[in-house]
Amino acid sequence: MLVNADFSAWAVVRPSEYQWIASPQAGVERVMLDRVGDEEARATSVVRYAAGSVFPRHQHPLGEEIFVLSGTFSEEGMDYPAGSYLRNPPGSSHRPSSREGAVIFVKLRQMKLSETGVVRIDTTHPRSWQRRQDGEICPLFSNDTEHVCLRRLGASEVAYADATESVELLVLEGEVVIGAQSYDRGTWVRAPQGACPAIAAGSMGATFYMKTCSAVEGTVGP
């Protein structure tokens, strides 16, 4: 299966375009944002857990990245409310569930095999954020090719990306403006290298997940 699989092209999915597709597990649905493969795929998705749903234990040979958008996501006896960022490295396994229901943003099979660290960040804690000249930033993960963070911009503030990097955004609050296009809450945007130098907030400001990458997308490095 190929969904937005051309990483040299822009890709945009707005909330009005979400298509919820049942997963193999009852009570768990996903919106496929990009995907290369079938059930075992390199994938970016929005996943919805119904209250009381449980996914059987499974492994992630190439890792899994999660941001909890709403509700409470649980794994290994720990609860992660909205605003939690999780990064499970290649070779890890878990049995995810949600007692009350949850919606999460998930990236699968997109990590380097050399990545070994487990990351857990509460992005709602004030100390997770740093003030910069171009708004506020909550660092989530960084290596030699990939940088992941949350950005918070005031009205009309602008963040800049390196021209050598691809950019991926998920709008969490407010409105993001790129060129002549505006993107509201829940919109996912992926831009190829050099195509998205400036990211501005709308008149009410914006908060968004942001990943920049200098490697060729769609591949996993050593």
mmCIF file of C-alpha atoms in Angstrom:
data_model
loop_
_atom_site.group_PDB
_atom_site.id
_atom_site.type_symbol
_atom_site.label_atom_id
_atom_site.label_comp_id
_atom_site.label_asym_id
_atom_site.label_seq_id
_atom_site.Cartn_x
_atom_site.Cartn_y
_atom_site.Cartn_z
ATOM 1 C CA MET A 1 0.000 0.000 0.000
ATOM 2 C CA LEU A 2 1.262 3.464 -0.908
ATOM 3 C CA VAL A 3 -0.194 6.614 0.690
ATOM 4 C CA ASN A 4 1.581 9.940 0.100
ATOM 5 C CA ALA A 5 4.645 7.841 -0.680
ATOM 6 C CA ASP A 6 6.398 10.368 -2.942
ATOM 7 C CA PHE A 7 8.657 12.134 -0.446
ATOM 8 C CA SER A 8 9.823 14.617 -3.087
ATOM 9 C CA ALA A 9 6.296 16.101 -3.213
ATOM 10 C CA TRP A 10 4.162 18.146 -0.812
ATOM 11 C CA ALA A 11 1.550 16.198 1.117
ATOM 12 C CA VAL A 12 -1.329 17.726 3.098
ATOM 13 C CA VAL A 13 -4.157 16.014 4.990
ATOM 14 C CA ARG A 14 -6.775 18.254 6.632
ATOM 15 C CA PRO A 15 -9.215 17.052 9.338
ATOM 16 C CA SER A 16 -12.066 17.252 6.819
ATOM 17 C CA GLU A 17 -10.158 14.670 4.748
ATOM 18 C CA TYR A 18 -9.597 12.169 7.563
ATOM 19 C CA GLN A 19 -10.652 8.663 6.550
ATOM 20 C CA TRP A 20 -10.854 6.378 9.581
ATOM 21 C CA ILE A 21 -9.860 2.815 8.699
ATOM 22 C CA ALA A 22 -10.252 -0.134 11.061
ATOM 23 C CA SER A 23 -7.045 -1.760 12.280
ATOM 24 C CA PRO A 24 -6.719 -5.530 12.830
ATOM 25 C CA GLN A 25 -7.686 -4.910 16.481
ATOM 26 C CA ALA A 26 -11.303 -4.097 17.407
ATOM 27 C CA GLY A 27 -11.725 -0.591 18.798
ATOM 28 C CA VAL A 28 -8.588 0.805 17.159
ATOM 29 C CA GLU A 29 -8.867 2.896 13.987
ATOM 30 C CA ARG A 30 -6.329 4.945 12.063
ATOM 31 C CA VAL A 31 -6.062 7.728 9.502
ATOM 32 C CA MET A 32 -3.208 6.950 7.126
ATOM 33 C CA LEU A 33 -1.212 10.125 6.493
ATOM 34 C CA ASP A 34 1.670 8.445 4.714
ATOM 35 C CA ARG A 35 2.385 4.752 4.297
ATOM 36 C CA VAL A 36 4.778 2.479 2.461
ATOM 37 C CA GLY A 37 3.765 -1.145 3.043
ATOM 38 C CA ASP A 38 0.806 -3.119 4.327
ATOM 39 C CA GLU A 39 0.286 -4.019 8.007
ATOM 40 C CA GLU A 40 4.052 -3.970 8.553
ATOM 41 C CA ALA A 41 4.698 -0.555 7.058
ATOM 42 C CA ARG A 42 6.742 2.593 7.291
ATOM 43 C CA ALA A 43 3.817 4.748 8.318
ATOM 44 C CA THR A 44 2.617 8.035 9.771
ATOM 45 C CA SER A 45 -0.917 7.918 11.171
ATOM 46 C CA VAL A 46 -3.471 9.390 13.526
ATOM 47 C CA VAL A 47 -4.746 6.475 15.623
ATOM 48 C CA ARG A 48 -7.947 6.415 17.686
ATOM 49 C CA TYR A 49 -8.421 4.036 20.624
ATOM 50 C CA ALA A 50 -11.991 3.480 21.808
ATOM 51 C CA ALA A 51 -12.515 3.368 25.567
ATOM 52 C CA GLY A 52 -11.410 0.016 26.950
ATOM 53 C CA SER A 53 -9.519 -1.041 23.832
ATOM 54 C CA VAL A 54 -6.311 -3.077 24.073
ATOM 55 C CA PHE A 55 -3.811 -3.903 21.338
ATOM 56 C CA PRO A 56 -1.985 -7.233 21.787
ATOM 57 C CA ARG A 57 1.707 -7.147 22.613
ATOM 58 C CA HIS A 58 3.808 -6.612 19.511
ATOM 59 C CA GLN A 59 7.326 -5.580 18.545
ATOM 60 C CA HIS A 60 8.615 -2.548 16.687
ATOM 61 C CA PRO A 61 11.734 -3.659 14.784
ATOM 62 C CA LEU A 62 12.361 -0.110 13.539
ATOM 63 C CA GLY A 63 10.877 1.840 16.414
ATOM 64 C CA GLU A 64 7.751 3.854 17.157
ATOM 65 C CA GLU A 65 7.168 7.535 17.941
ATOM 66 C CA ILE A 66 3.951 8.660 19.662
ATOM 67 C CA PHE A 67 2.411 11.998 20.593
ATOM 68 C CA VAL A 68 -0.816 11.831 22.595
ATOM 69 C CA LEU A 69 -3.339 14.270 21.147
ATOM 70 C CA SER A 70 -6.295 13.606 23.461
ATOM 71 C CA GLY A 71 -7.445 11.197 26.151
ATOM 72 C CA THR A 72 -5.008 8.892 27.937
ATOM 73 C CA PHE A 73 -2.784 6.325 26.239
ATOM 74 C CA SER A 74 -1.354 3.489 28.350
ATOM 75 C CA GLU A 75 1.434 0.951 28.021
ATOM 76 C CA GLU A 76 3.388 -1.250 30.438
ATOM 77 C CA GLY A 77 1.317 -0.056 33.423
ATOM 78 C CA MET A 78 1.991 3.637 32.750
ATOM 79 C CA ASP A 79 -0.597 6.242 31.730
ATOM 80 C CA TYR A 80 0.254 9.033 29.316
ATOM 81 C CA PRO A 81 -2.273 11.897 29.048
ATOM 82 C CA ALA A 82 -2.629 14.391 26.231
ATOM 83 C CA GLY A 83 0.651 16.192 25.591
ATOM 84 C CA SER A 84 2.843 13.160 26.280
ATOM 85 C CA TYR A 85 5.647 12.322 23.847
ATOM 86 C CA LEU A 86 6.953 8.750 23.668
ATOM 87 C CA ARG A 87 9.767 7.283 21.636
ATOM 88 C CA ASN A 88 10.261 3.500 21.701
ATOM 89 C CA PRO A 89 13.506 2.421 19.995
ATOM 90 C CA PRO A 90 14.021 -0.351 17.424
ATOM 91 C CA GLY A 91 13.521 -3.820 18.918
ATOM 92 C CA SER A 92 11.150 -2.641 21.667
ATOM 93 C CA SER A 93 7.744 -4.185 22.325
ATOM 94 C CA HIS A 94 4.605 -3.100 24.157
ATOM 95 C CA ARG A 95 0.925 -3.813 24.828
ATOM 96 C CA PRO A 96 -0.832 -0.459 24.315
ATOM 97 C CA SER A 97 -4.310 0.291 25.607
ATOM 98 C CA SER A 98 -6.651 3.067 26.696
ATOM 99 C CA ARG A 99 -9.233 2.894 29.483
ATOM 100 C CA GLU A 100 -10.946 6.183 28.617
ATOM 101 C CA GLY A 101 -10.085 6.370 24.916
ATOM 102 C CA ALA A 102 -7.309 8.287 23.210
ATOM 103 C CA VAL A 103 -6.192 9.801 19.938
ATOM 104 C CA ILE A 104 -2.479 9.630 19.164
ATOM 105 C CA PHE A 105 -0.126 10.695 16.383
ATOM 106 C CA VAL A 106 2.127 7.758 15.476
ATOM 107 C CA LYS A 107 5.216 7.282 13.317
ATOM 108 C CA LEU A 108 6.357 3.700 12.672
ATOM 109 C CA ARG A 109 9.574 2.257 11.246
ATOM 110 C CA GLN A 110 11.321 5.601 10.855
ATOM 111 C CA MET A 111 14.242 5.303 13.274
ATOM 112 C CA LYS A 112 17.873 4.420 12.824
ATOM 113 C CA LEU A 113 18.794 0.931 13.988
ATOM 114 C CA SER A 114 21.477 2.506 16.159
ATOM 115 C CA GLU A 115 18.875 4.355 18.244
ATOM 116 C CA THR A 116 18.549 2.763 21.685
ATOM 117 C CA GLY A 117 17.115 5.398 24.011
ATOM 118 C CA VAL A 118 13.596 5.423 25.458
ATOM 119 C CA VAL A 119 12.111 8.939 25.506
ATOM 120 C CA ARG A 120 9.214 10.139 27.685
ATOM 121 C CA ILE A 121 8.445 13.885 27.784
ATOM 122 C CA ASP A 122 5.530 15.736 29.348
ATOM 123 C CA THR A 123 5.150 18.664 26.966
ATOM 124 C CA THR A 124 2.546 20.295 29.224
ATOM 125 C CA HIS A 125 5.185 21.023 31.885
ATOM 126 C CA PRO A 126 6.499 24.609 31.658
ATOM 127 C CA ARG A 127 10.080 23.436 32.158
ATOM 128 C CA SER A 128 9.872 21.419 28.941
ATOM 129 C CA TRP A 129 9.785 24.697 26.992
ATOM 130 C CA GLN A 130 12.491 27.193 26.053
ATOM 131 C CA ARG A 131 12.059 30.769 24.854
ATOM 132 C CA ARG A 132 13.822 31.751 21.629
ATOM 133 C CA GLN A 133 13.772 34.804 19.391
ATOM 134 C CA ASP A 134 11.384 32.995 17.044
ATOM 135 C CA GLY A 135 8.827 31.818 19.606
ATOM 136 C CA GLU A 136 9.011 28.944 22.092
ATOM 137 C CA ILE A 137 10.341 25.430 21.564
ATOM 138 C CA CYS A 138 9.894 22.121 23.362
ATOM 139 C CA PRO A 139 12.759 19.841 22.196
ATOM 140 C CA LEU A 140 11.714 16.198 21.833
ATOM 141 C CA PHE A 141 14.501 14.375 19.990
ATOM 142 C CA SER A 142 17.594 15.158 17.954
ATOM 143 C CA ASN A 143 20.359 13.270 16.156
ATOM 144 C CA ASP A 144 22.637 13.997 13.206
ATOM 145 C CA THR A 145 19.830 13.885 10.623
ATOM 146 C CA GLU A 146 16.531 14.349 12.485
ATOM 147 C CA HIS A 147 15.188 17.028 14.825
ATOM 148 C CA VAL A 148 11.771 16.750 16.499
ATOM 149 C CA CYS A 149 10.126 19.408 18.641
ATOM 150 C CA LEU A 150 6.962 21.288 19.440
ATOM 151 C CA ARG A 151 6.910 24.944 18.422
ATOM 152 C CA ARG A 152 4.704 27.670 19.888
ATOM 153 C CA LEU A 153 4.450 30.937 17.975
ATOM 154 C CA GLY A 154 2.628 34.105 18.887
ATOM 155 C CA ALA A 155 0.426 35.933 16.397
ATOM 156 C CA SER A 156 2.277 36.363 13.088
ATOM 157 C CA GLU A 157 5.582 35.078 14.519
ATOM 158 C CA VAL A 158 7.695 33.106 12.045
ATOM 159 C CA ALA A 159 9.861 30.002 12.436
ATOM 160 C CA TYR A 160 12.469 29.110 9.828
ATOM 161 C CA ALA A 161 13.679 25.739 8.537
ATOM 162 C CA ASP A 162 17.050 25.017 6.967
ATOM 163 C CA ALA A 163 16.870 24.871 3.160
ATOM 164 C CA THR A 164 18.595 21.466 3.199
ATOM 165 C CA GLU A 165 15.887 19.872 5.366
ATOM 166 C CA SER A 166 12.483 18.374 4.751
ATOM 167 C CA VAL A 167 9.749 19.554 7.124
ATOM 168 C CA GLU A 168 6.784 17.756 8.646
ATOM 169 C CA LEU A 169 4.127 19.512 10.747
ATOM 170 C CA LEU A 170 1.019 18.559 12.683
ATOM 171 C CA VAL A 171 -0.963 21.620 13.772
ATOM 172 C CA LEU A 172 -1.995 21.206 17.418
ATOM 173 C CA GLU A 173 -3.531 24.623 18.125
ATOM 174 C CA GLY A 174 -4.301 27.750 16.134
ATOM 175 C CA GLU A 175 -3.372 28.259 12.498
ATOM 176 C CA VAL A 176 -0.140 27.845 10.561
ATOM 177 C CA VAL A 177 0.542 29.805 7.362
ATOM 178 C CA ILE A 178 3.064 28.607 4.763
ATOM 179 C CA GLY A 179 3.273 30.796 1.692
ATOM 180 C CA ALA A 180 -0.274 31.522 0.545
ATOM 181 C CA GLN A 181 -1.778 28.494 2.305
ATOM 182 C CA SER A 182 -3.189 28.300 5.835
ATOM 183 C CA TYR A 183 -3.561 25.120 7.861
ATOM 184 C CA ASP A 184 -5.791 24.813 10.917
ATOM 185 C CA ARG A 185 -5.794 22.473 13.903
ATOM 186 C CA GLY A 186 -5.401 18.802 13.019
ATOM 187 C CA THR A 187 -3.826 19.425 9.614
ATOM 188 C CA TRP A 188 -0.741 17.384 8.729
ATOM 189 C CA VAL A 189 1.765 18.857 6.269
ATOM 190 C CA ARG A 190 4.905 17.312 4.776
ATOM 191 C CA ALA A 191 7.197 19.426 2.586
ATOM 192 C CA PRO A 192 10.296 18.200 0.700
ATOM 193 C CA GLN A 193 13.791 19.561 1.250
ATOM 194 C CA GLY A 194 14.043 23.298 0.699
ATOM 195 C CA ALA A 195 10.339 23.782 0.015
ATOM 196 C CA CYS A 196 9.268 25.208 3.384
ATOM 197 C CA PRO A 197 11.727 27.848 4.627
ATOM 198 C CA ALA A 198 9.233 29.963 6.611
ATOM 199 C CA ILE A 199 6.375 28.840 8.859
ATOM 200 C CA ALA A 200 4.182 31.619 10.262
ATOM 201 C CA ALA A 201 1.454 31.607 12.874
ATOM 202 C CA GLY A 202 -1.966 33.018 12.136
ATOM 203 C CA SER A 203 -3.592 35.904 13.970
ATOM 204 C CA MET A 204 -4.281 33.794 17.078
ATOM 205 C CA GLY A 205 -0.856 32.136 17.225
ATOM 206 C CA ALA A 206 -0.084 28.448 16.727
ATOM 207 C CA THR A 207 1.364 25.367 18.377
ATOM 208 C CA PHE A 208 2.590 22.519 16.212
ATOM 209 C CA TYR A 209 4.642 19.323 16.127
ATOM 210 C CA MET A 210 7.618 19.798 13.813
ATOM 211 C CA LYS A 211 10.092 17.307 12.420
ATOM 212 C CA THR A 212 12.961 18.378 10.170
ATOM 213 C CA CYS A 213 15.199 15.855 8.449
ATOM 214 C CA SER A 214 18.336 16.193 6.344
ATOM 215 C CA ALA A 215 18.325 12.528 5.257
ATOM 216 C CA VAL A 216 16.331 11.164 2.337
ATOM 217 C CA GLU A 217 12.821 10.462 3.604
ATOM 218 C CA GLY A 218 11.414 6.985 3.270
ATOM 219 C CA THR A 219 14.700 5.348 4.236
ATOM 220 C CA VAL A 220 16.147 4.170 7.533
ATOM 221 C CA GLY A 221 19.836 4.730 8.219
ATOM 222 C CA PRO A 222 22.263 2.554 10.132
#
